[in-house]
Amino acid sequence: MSEIAATTVHEAYAFACMRCGYGWEQSYEIEHHVDIHGHEFVTYTADGERVPSPLSTPTCTNCGGHVVRIMRAGRVADVQKLLQRQHGPARPPETDAPGGSAGADAGPERHHWRLSDLFHRR
């Protein structure tokens, strides 16, 4: 099937799962096409892979739930910044022995936030 890419736009969205409270953000390349019969269609690409429209049936990347609130980009990052200011800088991990770290494989500290924090501006 031959097609012509008419336009490509870049969009980003923030998502919050209403089931488990997990929040994340994702950016997309949205390509508007016209097939050989003149019918328009849209494809979404995220991180170089073709994906379904995030606006039709979003799925939580944490629990697989489908009740997901879609918001403008930056909402999840805004809440994370707010929580970092409220809780202060992260403490360095405690060590088991000199030169060692108890949580060396655990990765960076993750802050938990409440779903309600996304809906109220401070």
XYZ file of C-alpha atoms in Angstrom:
122
model
C 0.000 0.000 0.000
C 1.481 3.325 -1.040
C 1.058 6.336 1.193
C 2.232 9.887 1.513
C 3.173 11.401 4.884
C 1.454 14.784 4.808
C 2.669 16.169 8.131
C 4.441 15.022 11.258
C 3.829 16.727 14.593
C 5.375 16.132 18.005
C 3.080 15.884 21.024
C 3.678 14.925 24.634
C 1.157 13.871 27.260
C 1.142 13.141 30.989
C -0.814 10.138 32.239
C -2.118 9.114 35.666
C -3.587 5.691 36.374
C -6.805 5.907 38.377
C -6.343 2.295 39.507
C -2.850 2.318 41.036
C -1.954 6.034 41.046
C 1.145 5.657 38.861
C 2.078 8.696 36.759
C 4.253 8.951 33.646
C 4.892 11.094 30.594
C 5.468 10.137 26.973
C 6.208 12.057 23.800
C 4.957 10.968 20.386
C 5.556 11.654 16.728
C 2.154 11.824 15.073
C 2.202 11.295 11.318
C -0.788 12.301 9.229
C -0.998 10.210 6.043
C -3.173 9.907 2.942
C -3.456 6.470 1.335
C -3.676 5.826 -2.418
C -7.477 6.111 -2.232
C -7.338 9.579 -0.659
C -8.336 8.395 2.830
C -6.580 10.107 5.727
C -5.151 8.168 8.659
C -2.785 8.836 11.549
C 0.088 6.792 13.001
C 1.752 7.274 16.378
C 5.400 6.560 17.126
C 6.989 6.561 20.600
C 10.694 5.916 21.164
C 11.054 4.816 17.536
C 8.287 2.195 17.670
C 4.802 2.388 16.192
C 2.213 2.413 18.993
C -1.576 2.689 19.244
C -3.063 6.119 19.819
C -2.564 7.091 23.461
C -5.876 8.921 23.306
C -8.061 5.933 22.393
C -7.203 3.209 24.935
C -4.349 4.270 27.214
C -2.881 1.497 29.339
C -1.030 1.999 32.620
C 2.596 0.999 32.196
C 2.667 -0.042 35.871
C -0.472 -2.159 36.467
C -2.022 -2.571 32.998
C -5.186 -0.712 34.000
C -7.226 1.123 31.384
C -8.751 3.897 33.501
C -6.083 6.496 32.786
C -6.361 10.261 32.992
C -4.608 12.099 30.153
C -3.222 15.576 30.886
C -1.001 18.160 29.301
C 2.689 17.360 29.290
C 4.591 18.397 32.387
C 1.948 17.621 35.029
C 3.759 14.535 36.369
C 7.115 16.341 36.330
C 5.519 19.318 38.162
C 4.266 17.038 40.952
C 7.641 15.311 41.245
C 9.403 18.687 41.579
C 6.880 19.806 44.201
C 7.449 16.657 46.227
C 11.217 17.074 46.033
C 10.899 20.603 47.445
C 8.586 19.393 50.225
C 10.771 16.460 51.227
C 14.145 18.129 50.704
C 17.116 16.633 48.898
C 17.455 12.871 48.820
C 19.690 11.407 51.513
C 22.750 9.446 50.428
C 22.321 5.681 50.860
C 23.541 4.176 54.125
C 26.636 2.039 53.841
C 27.063 -1.518 55.087
C 30.837 -1.324 55.151
C 33.468 1.245 54.257
C 33.273 1.959 50.531
C 30.071 -0.083 50.126
C 26.478 0.933 49.676
C 23.458 -0.904 51.011
C 21.311 0.092 48.035
C 23.862 0.059 45.237
C 21.604 -1.933 42.910
C 18.379 -0.182 43.903
C 18.890 2.834 41.607
C 17.861 6.405 42.388
C 15.360 7.049 45.154
C 11.805 7.305 43.831
C 9.248 9.570 45.423
C 5.654 8.491 45.692
C 2.983 11.069 45.001
C -0.735 11.139 45.481
C -3.014 11.115 42.458
C -4.844 14.125 43.899
C -1.614 16.168 43.633
C -2.020 16.126 39.847
C -5.446 17.739 39.928
C -4.786 20.679 42.260
C -2.424 23.506 41.399
C -0.529 24.954 44.348
